[in-house]
Amino acid sequence: MGVNPKSPNEFDEAHLSQLSIAVSMMENKGIYALLDCHQDVFSRFFCGEGLPDWAAKNLGNETLNRFPFPLPINFTREPDTGYPVLDDCLKHTFGQYYFTEGVVNGFKMLYTDGNGTLEAFATFWHKIASYFADQSSVLGYELINEPSFPALADVLQMGLVDQKYLAPMYKKLHEVIRKVDDKHLIFFEPCVFDVFQTGFTEGPGGKEYNNRQVFSYHDYCLDVTKQGDPQSDVLCELFDNALIYLRVKEARVKKFGGMMLTEFGGLSNSTKGVEELNRVTSIADDFLQSWTYWQFKKYADLTTSVRPATTESFYTDDGELELNKVQALSRSSAQAIA
């Protein structure tokens, strides 16, 4: 997180200014911005990205240096930062790092306010909401991307992490944001491992805020090669249909407010990749779901399962537009034409 890279209460105003400029540039093109607190596997110390170094260091040097325990993998570390060397990180799929001691303990520290981490996170969101409260082209705030579990046992019971840890944290963040911004949408996600059922009973603001809160979910077919090509149309179709149907059904029954497919894709420009794009967007259309593709271009993404990282973007390594993907995603809004 570039907003407060040095300490909890020391904000990088230049970083915020650059972010605001980017939002304004998009506004000039008629594009809304969703401000997503993006993380994958918690920290660069764990071959991921997300929380600033000062937060990860609160876990202690022993935990940082033991990574990726208990996985039987050896990493070389950069002498100046202590980070695992990126080439070593990329030899393995990033999803397995969620099961390491460091990442599990990191999420536990965040959810339970260990070392004041949750309070610092609330301060972060208060700053962001204060800064962008009057920016009309900001669609909303995504509280955290793909949160994970704080103990291995918790992932065995579907919905437990949402109910026990995420719901209280989201409520706290909602209250902090609403002190300075009562207008923008707040997006909230379930635990990344709660694939078909969450533990939420309502959105973080309660039913009163159903017109200003959005249940956010992702859809990635699990049967995809490192080149970004689905291996089985049958498996991907079954998975995509089941996930979107169950997400929509739960959100409607529990009355979460709005909902949006805020990530899918990470696919190649091939026929197989485009078929999956058409499959997901068609299912989303059937349920009148808005969606966003991951991702527009390569942004030094450490945590993508495809290689090269440009595979998932709209552009090749030499900057050529991948027209098959662009054409597949150039669709009318289902809600607008229904």
mmCIF file of C-alpha atoms in Angstrom:
data_model
loop_
_atom_site.group_PDB
_atom_site.id
_atom_site.type_symbol
_atom_site.label_atom_id
_atom_site.label_comp_id
_atom_site.label_asym_id
_atom_site.label_seq_id
_atom_site.Cartn_x
_atom_site.Cartn_y
_atom_site.Cartn_z
ATOM 1 C CA MET A 1 0.000 0.000 0.000
ATOM 2 C CA GLY A 2 1.636 3.184 -1.166
ATOM 3 C CA VAL A 3 -0.592 5.472 0.899
ATOM 4 C CA ASN A 4 1.285 5.017 4.177
ATOM 5 C CA PRO A 5 4.479 3.115 3.349
ATOM 6 C CA LYS A 6 6.563 4.279 6.325
ATOM 7 C CA SER A 7 4.239 4.276 9.347
ATOM 8 C CA PRO A 8 0.520 4.044 10.212
ATOM 9 C CA ASN A 9 -0.067 7.794 10.444
ATOM 10 C CA GLU A 10 2.456 9.088 7.905
ATOM 11 C CA PHE A 11 0.691 9.486 4.568
ATOM 12 C CA ASP A 12 2.337 9.945 1.198
ATOM 13 C CA GLU A 13 0.435 12.944 -0.155
ATOM 14 C CA ALA A 14 2.292 12.738 -3.473
ATOM 15 C CA HIS A 15 1.023 9.181 -3.926
ATOM 16 C CA LEU A 16 -2.544 10.270 -3.203
ATOM 17 C CA SER A 17 -2.174 13.158 -5.632
ATOM 18 C CA GLN A 18 -1.044 10.808 -8.400
ATOM 19 C CA LEU A 19 -3.974 8.509 -7.672
ATOM 20 C CA SER A 20 -6.345 11.471 -7.858
ATOM 21 C CA ILE A 21 -4.839 12.510 -11.201
ATOM 22 C CA ALA A 22 -5.404 8.992 -12.555
ATOM 23 C CA VAL A 23 -9.028 9.063 -11.374
ATOM 24 C CA SER A 24 -9.529 12.447 -13.063
ATOM 25 C CA MET A 25 -7.970 11.202 -16.306
ATOM 26 C CA MET A 26 -10.418 8.307 -16.345
ATOM 27 C CA GLU A 27 -13.291 10.651 -15.524
ATOM 28 C CA ASN A 28 -12.417 12.706 -18.596
ATOM 29 C CA LYS A 29 -12.939 9.538 -20.658
ATOM 30 C CA GLY A 30 -16.238 8.676 -18.969
ATOM 31 C CA ILE A 31 -14.735 5.910 -16.815
ATOM 32 C CA TYR A 32 -15.635 5.316 -13.175
ATOM 33 C CA ALA A 33 -12.917 4.199 -10.734
ATOM 34 C CA LEU A 34 -13.329 1.508 -8.093
ATOM 35 C CA LEU A 35 -10.690 2.099 -5.407
ATOM 36 C CA ASP A 36 -9.670 -1.430 -4.491
ATOM 37 C CA CYS A 37 -7.409 -2.137 -1.515
ATOM 38 C CA HIS A 38 -5.605 -4.818 -3.444
ATOM 39 C CA GLN A 39 -3.546 -7.512 -1.792
ATOM 40 C CA ASP A 40 -2.476 -11.041 -2.619
ATOM 41 C CA VAL A 41 -0.792 -13.204 0.048
ATOM 42 C CA PHE A 42 -0.457 -10.221 2.376
ATOM 43 C CA SER A 43 3.056 -8.861 1.779
ATOM 44 C CA ARG A 44 6.097 -8.772 -0.488
ATOM 45 C CA PHE A 45 7.884 -10.600 2.345
ATOM 46 C CA PHE A 46 5.662 -13.560 1.441
ATOM 47 C CA CYS A 47 6.016 -13.363 -2.363
ATOM 48 C CA GLY A 48 2.903 -11.209 -2.543
ATOM 49 C CA GLU A 49 1.791 -7.628 -2.295
ATOM 50 C CA GLY A 50 -0.500 -5.644 -0.050
ATOM 51 C CA LEU A 51 0.256 -4.383 3.426
ATOM 52 C CA PRO A 52 3.200 -2.009 3.852
ATOM 53 C CA ASP A 53 6.482 -3.401 5.141
ATOM 54 C CA TRP A 54 6.110 -1.853 8.602
ATOM 55 C CA ALA A 55 2.918 -3.870 9.115
ATOM 56 C CA ALA A 56 4.453 -7.159 7.980
ATOM 57 C CA LYS A 57 7.527 -6.557 10.146
ATOM 58 C CA ASN A 58 5.262 -6.505 13.203
ATOM 59 C CA LEU A 59 5.045 -10.276 12.764
ATOM 60 C CA GLY A 60 8.702 -10.473 13.816
ATOM 61 C CA ASN A 61 11.894 -11.421 12.013
ATOM 62 C CA GLU A 62 11.555 -15.086 12.938
ATOM 63 C CA THR A 63 8.230 -15.372 11.106
ATOM 64 C CA LEU A 64 9.483 -13.390 8.108
ATOM 65 C CA ASN A 65 12.664 -15.434 7.827
ATOM 66 C CA ARG A 66 10.868 -18.787 8.217
ATOM 67 C CA PHE A 67 8.729 -18.140 5.145
ATOM 68 C CA PRO A 68 7.614 -20.269 3.292
ATOM 69 C CA PHE A 69 7.344 -22.694 6.233
ATOM 70 C CA PRO A 70 5.835 -25.301 6.231
ATOM 71 C CA LEU A 71 6.214 -25.566 2.451
ATOM 72 C CA PRO A 72 9.394 -27.466 1.490
ATOM 73 C CA ILE A 73 10.742 -24.594 -0.614
ATOM 74 C CA ASN A 74 14.004 -22.681 -0.267
ATOM 75 C CA PHE A 75 14.253 -19.010 -1.196
ATOM 76 C CA THR A 76 17.190 -16.690 -1.673
ATOM 77 C CA ARG A 77 16.550 -13.270 -0.106
ATOM 78 C CA GLU A 78 17.437 -9.830 -1.350
ATOM 79 C CA PRO A 79 20.196 -8.514 0.948
ATOM 80 C CA ASP A 80 18.881 -4.940 1.132
ATOM 81 C CA THR A 81 15.164 -5.662 1.702
ATOM 82 C CA GLY A 82 14.935 -9.192 3.058
ATOM 83 C CA TYR A 83 12.324 -10.016 0.405
ATOM 84 C CA PRO A 84 12.394 -13.439 -1.257
ATOM 85 C CA VAL A 85 13.994 -13.082 -4.687
ATOM 86 C CA LEU A 86 11.172 -12.601 -7.180
ATOM 87 C CA ASP A 87 12.465 -15.224 -9.619
ATOM 88 C CA ASP A 88 12.271 -17.792 -6.807
ATOM 89 C CA CYS A 89 8.735 -16.685 -5.915
ATOM 90 C CA LEU A 90 7.548 -17.057 -9.493
ATOM 91 C CA LYS A 91 8.700 -20.680 -9.720
ATOM 92 C CA HIS A 92 5.588 -21.651 -7.762
ATOM 93 C CA THR A 93 1.903 -20.779 -7.981
ATOM 94 C CA PHE A 94 1.166 -17.948 -5.574
ATOM 95 C CA GLY A 95 -2.000 -19.578 -4.207
ATOM 96 C CA GLN A 96 -0.019 -22.097 -2.169
ATOM 97 C CA TYR A 97 1.616 -19.276 -0.193
ATOM 98 C CA TYR A 98 -1.730 -18.631 1.555
ATOM 99 C CA PHE A 99 -1.066 -21.804 3.554
ATOM 100 C CA THR A 100 2.274 -20.629 4.945
ATOM 101 C CA GLU A 101 2.758 -19.674 8.575
ATOM 102 C CA GLY A 102 3.612 -16.070 7.751
ATOM 103 C CA VAL A 103 0.541 -15.345 5.632
ATOM 104 C CA VAL A 104 -1.846 -17.095 8.037
ATOM 105 C CA ASN A 105 -0.414 -15.174 10.989
ATOM 106 C CA GLY A 106 -0.520 -11.955 8.989
ATOM 107 C CA PHE A 107 -4.259 -12.186 8.416
ATOM 108 C CA LYS A 108 -4.799 -13.125 12.050
ATOM 109 C CA MET A 109 -2.864 -10.019 13.085
ATOM 110 C CA LEU A 110 -5.012 -7.859 10.806
ATOM 111 C CA TYR A 111 -8.393 -9.262 11.828
ATOM 112 C CA THR A 112 -7.679 -9.277 15.573
ATOM 113 C CA ASP A 113 -5.876 -5.910 15.657
ATOM 114 C CA GLY A 114 -2.564 -7.442 16.639
ATOM 115 C CA ASN A 115 0.029 -4.682 17.039
ATOM 116 C CA GLY A 116 -2.714 -2.173 16.178
ATOM 117 C CA THR A 117 -2.868 -3.391 12.568
ATOM 118 C CA LEU A 118 -6.652 -3.164 12.230
ATOM 119 C CA GLU A 119 -6.671 0.312 13.759
ATOM 120 C CA ALA A 120 -4.028 1.335 11.230
ATOM 121 C CA PHE A 121 -6.146 -0.175 8.461
ATOM 122 C CA ALA A 122 -9.137 1.849 9.650
ATOM 123 C CA THR A 123 -6.984 4.998 9.651
ATOM 124 C CA PHE A 124 -5.926 4.169 6.093
ATOM 125 C CA TRP A 125 -9.550 3.939 4.932
ATOM 126 C CA HIS A 126 -10.510 7.112 6.798
ATOM 127 C CA LYS A 127 -7.770 8.921 4.876
ATOM 128 C CA ILE A 128 -8.820 7.482 1.509
ATOM 129 C CA ALA A 129 -12.505 8.258 2.044
ATOM 130 C CA SER A 130 -11.715 11.789 3.206
ATOM 131 C CA TYR A 131 -9.570 12.390 0.141
ATOM 132 C CA PHE A 132 -12.072 11.085 -2.433
ATOM 133 C CA ALA A 133 -15.410 11.850 -0.748
ATOM 134 C CA ASP A 134 -16.278 14.563 -3.273
ATOM 135 C CA GLN A 135 -14.923 12.790 -6.361
ATOM 136 C CA SER A 136 -18.089 11.937 -8.310
ATOM 137 C CA SER A 137 -16.357 9.539 -10.706
ATOM 138 C CA VAL A 138 -15.279 7.233 -7.871
ATOM 139 C CA LEU A 139 -17.704 4.319 -7.944
ATOM 140 C CA GLY A 140 -16.776 3.190 -4.461
ATOM 141 C CA TYR A 141 -14.284 1.581 -2.099
ATOM 142 C CA GLU A 142 -13.409 -2.128 -2.102
ATOM 143 C CA LEU A 143 -12.397 -2.773 1.509
ATOM 144 C CA ILE A 144 -9.884 -5.545 0.788
ATOM 145 C CA ASN A 145 -9.194 -7.878 -2.107
ATOM 146 C CA GLU A 146 -9.461 -11.638 -1.590
ATOM 147 C CA PRO A 147 -9.030 -11.802 2.199
ATOM 148 C CA SER A 148 -7.750 -15.140 3.460
ATOM 149 C CA PHE A 149 -8.025 -17.237 6.619
ATOM 150 C CA PRO A 150 -6.270 -16.557 9.969
ATOM 151 C CA ALA A 151 -5.952 -20.226 10.970
ATOM 152 C CA LEU A 152 -5.871 -23.411 8.917
ATOM 153 C CA ALA A 153 -8.751 -24.881 10.925
ATOM 154 C CA ASP A 154 -10.994 -21.930 10.026
ATOM 155 C CA VAL A 155 -10.984 -22.734 6.330
ATOM 156 C CA LEU A 156 -12.540 -26.160 6.965
ATOM 157 C CA GLN A 157 -15.910 -24.624 7.879
ATOM 158 C CA MET A 158 -17.411 -22.709 4.977
ATOM 159 C CA GLY A 159 -18.281 -19.163 5.959
ATOM 160 C CA LEU A 160 -16.575 -19.154 9.358
ATOM 161 C CA VAL A 161 -13.923 -16.590 8.404
ATOM 162 C CA ASP A 162 -16.606 -14.270 7.027
ATOM 163 C CA GLN A 163 -18.781 -14.566 10.100
ATOM 164 C CA LYS A 164 -16.110 -14.507 12.802
ATOM 165 C CA TYR A 165 -13.489 -12.148 11.384
ATOM 166 C CA LEU A 166 -14.490 -10.303 8.220
ATOM 167 C CA ALA A 167 -17.982 -9.147 9.213
ATOM 168 C CA PRO A 168 -16.743 -7.367 12.389
ATOM 169 C CA MET A 169 -13.793 -5.849 10.520
ATOM 170 C CA TYR A 170 -16.006 -4.659 7.665
ATOM 171 C CA LYS A 171 -18.466 -3.115 10.108
ATOM 172 C CA LYS A 172 -15.631 -1.174 11.728
ATOM 173 C CA LEU A 173 -14.288 0.024 8.376
ATOM 174 C CA HIS A 174 -17.792 0.967 7.239
ATOM 175 C CA GLU A 175 -18.288 3.111 10.343
ATOM 176 C CA VAL A 176 -14.943 4.853 9.842
ATOM 177 C CA ILE A 177 -15.629 5.586 6.175
ATOM 178 C CA ARG A 178 -19.174 6.804 6.815
ATOM 179 C CA LYS A 179 -17.898 9.462 9.212
ATOM 180 C CA VAL A 180 -16.430 11.297 6.224
ATOM 181 C CA ASP A 181 -18.258 9.855 3.209
ATOM 182 C CA ASP A 182 -21.876 8.730 3.398
ATOM 183 C CA LYS A 183 -22.397 8.666 -0.377
ATOM 184 C CA HIS A 184 -19.996 6.347 -2.148
ATOM 185 C CA LEU A 185 -20.553 2.612 -2.437
ATOM 186 C CA ILE A 186 -18.682 0.227 -0.139
ATOM 187 C CA PHE A 187 -17.728 -3.122 -1.703
ATOM 188 C CA PHE A 188 -17.131 -6.152 0.531
ATOM 189 C CA GLU A 189 -15.761 -9.603 -0.361
ATOM 190 C CA PRO A 190 -15.944 -12.993 1.349
ATOM 191 C CA CYS A 191 -12.909 -15.062 2.267
ATOM 192 C CA VAL A 192 -11.237 -16.131 -0.963
ATOM 193 C CA PHE A 193 -11.710 -19.793 0.017
ATOM 194 C CA ASP A 194 -15.468 -19.461 0.635
ATOM 195 C CA VAL A 195 -16.178 -20.206 -2.991
ATOM 196 C CA PHE A 196 -19.871 -21.145 -3.024
ATOM 197 C CA GLN A 197 -21.293 -19.937 0.296
ATOM 198 C CA THR A 198 -20.370 -17.075 2.623
ATOM 199 C CA GLY A 199 -20.915 -16.568 6.328
ATOM 200 C CA PHE A 200 -22.320 -13.055 5.988
ATOM 201 C CA THR A 201 -25.850 -12.341 7.191
ATOM 202 C CA GLU A 202 -25.944 -8.776 5.858
ATOM 203 C CA GLY A 203 -23.699 -6.072 4.447
ATOM 204 C CA PRO A 204 -21.347 -4.118 6.739
ATOM 205 C CA GLY A 205 -23.763 -1.194 7.049
ATOM 206 C CA GLY A 206 -26.859 -3.286 7.713
ATOM 207 C CA LYS A 207 -30.045 -3.098 5.643
ATOM 208 C CA GLU A 208 -30.090 0.705 6.013
ATOM 209 C CA TYR A 209 -27.145 0.941 3.612
ATOM 210 C CA ASN A 210 -28.298 -1.580 1.018
ATOM 211 C CA ASN A 211 -28.416 1.180 -1.598
ATOM 212 C CA ARG A 212 -24.775 2.049 -0.878
ATOM 213 C CA GLN A 213 -23.071 -1.301 -0.322
ATOM 214 C CA VAL A 214 -22.116 -3.982 -2.820
ATOM 215 C CA PHE A 215 -21.377 -7.680 -2.362
ATOM 216 C CA SER A 216 -18.237 -8.234 -4.437
ATOM 217 C CA TYR A 217 -17.209 -11.627 -5.798
ATOM 218 C CA HIS A 218 -14.722 -13.163 -8.243
ATOM 219 C CA ASP A 219 -14.942 -15.999 -10.759
ATOM 220 C CA TYR A 220 -11.849 -17.797 -12.022
ATOM 221 C CA CYS A 221 -12.152 -21.236 -13.557
ATOM 222 C CA LEU A 222 -9.630 -23.414 -11.713
ATOM 223 C CA ASP A 223 -8.827 -25.569 -14.738
ATOM 224 C CA VAL A 224 -6.653 -23.078 -16.640
ATOM 225 C CA THR A 225 -3.093 -23.585 -17.894
ATOM 226 C CA LYS A 226 -0.181 -21.279 -17.096
ATOM 227 C CA GLN A 227 -0.637 -19.928 -20.613
ATOM 228 C CA GLY A 228 -4.132 -18.680 -19.684
ATOM 229 C CA ASP A 229 -6.082 -21.331 -21.616
ATOM 230 C CA PRO A 230 -8.970 -23.321 -20.086
ATOM 231 C CA GLN A 231 -8.294 -27.054 -20.376
ATOM 232 C CA SER A 232 -11.879 -28.283 -20.071
ATOM 233 C CA ASP A 233 -14.886 -26.365 -21.339
ATOM 234 C CA VAL A 234 -17.147 -28.703 -19.385
ATOM 235 C CA LEU A 235 -15.456 -28.083 -16.033
ATOM 236 C CA CYS A 236 -15.234 -24.333 -16.570
ATOM 237 C CA GLU A 237 -18.880 -24.113 -17.598
ATOM 238 C CA LEU A 238 -19.999 -26.109 -14.550
ATOM 239 C CA PHE A 239 -17.863 -24.012 -12.207
ATOM 240 C CA ASP A 240 -18.834 -20.628 -13.672
ATOM 241 C CA ASN A 241 -22.545 -21.438 -13.711
ATOM 242 C CA ALA A 242 -22.540 -22.794 -10.167
ATOM 243 C CA LEU A 243 -20.507 -19.954 -8.682
ATOM 244 C CA ILE A 244 -22.460 -17.070 -10.212
ATOM 245 C CA TYR A 245 -25.835 -18.729 -9.596
ATOM 246 C CA LEU A 246 -25.058 -19.419 -5.931
ATOM 247 C CA ARG A 247 -23.584 -15.957 -5.349
ATOM 248 C CA VAL A 248 -26.668 -14.286 -6.807
ATOM 249 C CA LYS A 249 -29.056 -16.566 -4.921
ATOM 250 C CA GLU A 250 -27.353 -15.922 -1.573
ATOM 251 C CA ALA A 251 -27.158 -12.171 -2.087
ATOM 252 C CA ARG A 252 -30.853 -11.996 -2.949
ATOM 253 C CA VAL A 253 -31.990 -14.192 -0.063
ATOM 254 C CA LYS A 254 -29.870 -12.340 2.499
ATOM 255 C CA LYS A 255 -30.499 -8.943 0.903
ATOM 256 C CA PHE A 256 -26.862 -7.836 0.765
ATOM 257 C CA GLY A 257 -27.704 -4.756 -1.310
ATOM 258 C CA GLY A 258 -26.010 -4.498 -4.689
ATOM 259 C CA MET A 259 -23.623 -7.097 -6.077
ATOM 260 C CA MET A 260 -20.943 -7.133 -8.736
ATOM 261 C CA LEU A 261 -18.522 -9.566 -10.352
ATOM 262 C CA THR A 262 -15.447 -7.455 -9.665
ATOM 263 C CA GLU A 263 -12.855 -9.882 -11.053
ATOM 264 C CA PHE A 264 -12.679 -12.569 -13.687
ATOM 265 C CA GLY A 265 -10.380 -13.277 -16.590
ATOM 266 C CA GLY A 266 -6.607 -13.626 -16.432
ATOM 267 C CA LEU A 267 -6.963 -15.335 -19.809
ATOM 268 C CA SER A 268 -5.071 -15.558 -23.071
ATOM 269 C CA ASN A 269 -6.045 -14.137 -26.456
ATOM 270 C CA SER A 270 -6.570 -17.634 -27.854
ATOM 271 C CA THR A 271 -9.841 -19.228 -28.927
ATOM 272 C CA LYS A 272 -10.036 -21.095 -25.607
ATOM 273 C CA GLY A 273 -9.494 -17.918 -23.607
ATOM 274 C CA VAL A 274 -12.108 -16.011 -25.577
ATOM 275 C CA GLU A 275 -14.616 -18.850 -25.188
ATOM 276 C CA GLU A 276 -14.256 -18.570 -21.411
ATOM 277 C CA LEU A 277 -14.705 -14.795 -21.566
ATOM 278 C CA ASN A 278 -17.912 -15.238 -23.548
ATOM 279 C CA ARG A 279 -19.075 -17.928 -21.146
ATOM 280 C CA VAL A 280 -18.626 -15.833 -17.992
ATOM 281 C CA THR A 281 -20.049 -12.626 -19.439
ATOM 282 C CA SER A 282 -23.071 -14.478 -20.836
ATOM 283 C CA ILE A 283 -23.842 -16.024 -17.448
ATOM 284 C CA ALA A 284 -23.368 -12.634 -15.801
ATOM 285 C CA ASP A 285 -25.755 -11.105 -18.348
ATOM 286 C CA ASP A 286 -28.387 -13.721 -17.517
ATOM 287 C CA PHE A 287 -28.353 -12.470 -13.920
ATOM 288 C CA LEU A 288 -27.986 -8.773 -14.873
ATOM 289 C CA GLN A 289 -24.568 -8.620 -13.227
ATOM 290 C CA SER A 290 -22.065 -5.830 -13.801
ATOM 291 C CA TRP A 291 -18.471 -7.011 -14.149
ATOM 292 C CA THR A 292 -14.852 -5.940 -14.461
ATOM 293 C CA TYR A 293 -12.102 -7.877 -16.259
ATOM 294 C CA TRP A 294 -8.684 -8.633 -14.733
ATOM 295 C CA GLN A 295 -6.715 -6.913 -16.079
ATOM 296 C CA PHE A 296 -6.306 -3.990 -18.478
ATOM 297 C CA LYS A 297 -2.509 -4.132 -18.777
ATOM 298 C CA LYS A 298 0.516 -5.484 -16.962
ATOM 299 C CA TYR A 299 1.202 -3.500 -13.786
ATOM 300 C CA ALA A 300 4.239 -5.406 -12.452
ATOM 301 C CA ASP A 301 1.782 -7.984 -11.108
ATOM 302 C CA LEU A 302 3.657 -10.421 -8.861
ATOM 303 C CA THR A 303 0.730 -12.678 -8.173
ATOM 304 C CA THR A 304 -0.680 -13.915 -11.423
ATOM 305 C CA SER A 305 -0.911 -17.597 -12.220
ATOM 306 C CA VAL A 306 -0.245 -17.065 -15.942
ATOM 307 C CA ARG A 307 3.082 -16.457 -17.663
ATOM 308 C CA PRO A 308 4.153 -14.145 -19.065
ATOM 309 C CA ALA A 309 2.150 -11.693 -16.967
ATOM 310 C CA THR A 310 1.093 -9.821 -20.110
ATOM 311 C CA THR A 311 -0.995 -12.899 -21.020
ATOM 312 C CA GLU A 312 -3.877 -11.660 -18.871
ATOM 313 C CA SER A 313 -3.803 -8.079 -20.194
ATOM 314 C CA PHE A 314 -5.173 -6.428 -23.333
ATOM 315 C CA TYR A 315 -1.636 -5.874 -24.647
ATOM 316 C CA THR A 316 1.225 -8.095 -25.747
ATOM 317 C CA ASP A 317 4.798 -7.585 -24.529
ATOM 318 C CA ASP A 318 5.464 -5.269 -27.478
ATOM 319 C CA GLY A 319 2.304 -3.221 -26.911
ATOM 320 C CA GLU A 320 0.050 -4.748 -29.568
ATOM 321 C CA LEU A 321 -3.651 -4.830 -28.705
ATOM 322 C CA GLU A 322 -5.083 -8.337 -28.200
ATOM 323 C CA LEU A 323 -8.172 -7.810 -30.325
ATOM 324 C CA ASN A 324 -9.872 -11.144 -29.643
ATOM 325 C CA LYS A 325 -10.218 -10.324 -25.948
ATOM 326 C CA VAL A 326 -11.206 -6.720 -26.546
ATOM 327 C CA GLN A 327 -13.919 -7.751 -28.997
ATOM 328 C CA ALA A 328 -15.227 -10.437 -26.644
ATOM 329 C CA LEU A 329 -15.547 -7.914 -23.825
ATOM 330 C CA SER A 330 -17.116 -5.173 -25.959
ATOM 331 C CA ARG A 331 -20.666 -5.941 -24.854
ATOM 332 C CA SER A 332 -23.776 -3.932 -24.136
ATOM 333 C CA SER A 333 -24.718 -3.612 -20.486
ATOM 334 C CA ALA A 334 -27.372 -6.223 -19.753
ATOM 335 C CA GLN A 335 -29.130 -3.925 -17.297
ATOM 336 C CA ALA A 336 -29.237 -1.105 -19.851
ATOM 337 C CA ILE A 337 -30.864 -3.161 -22.605
ATOM 338 C CA ALA A 338 -32.995 -5.587 -20.563
#
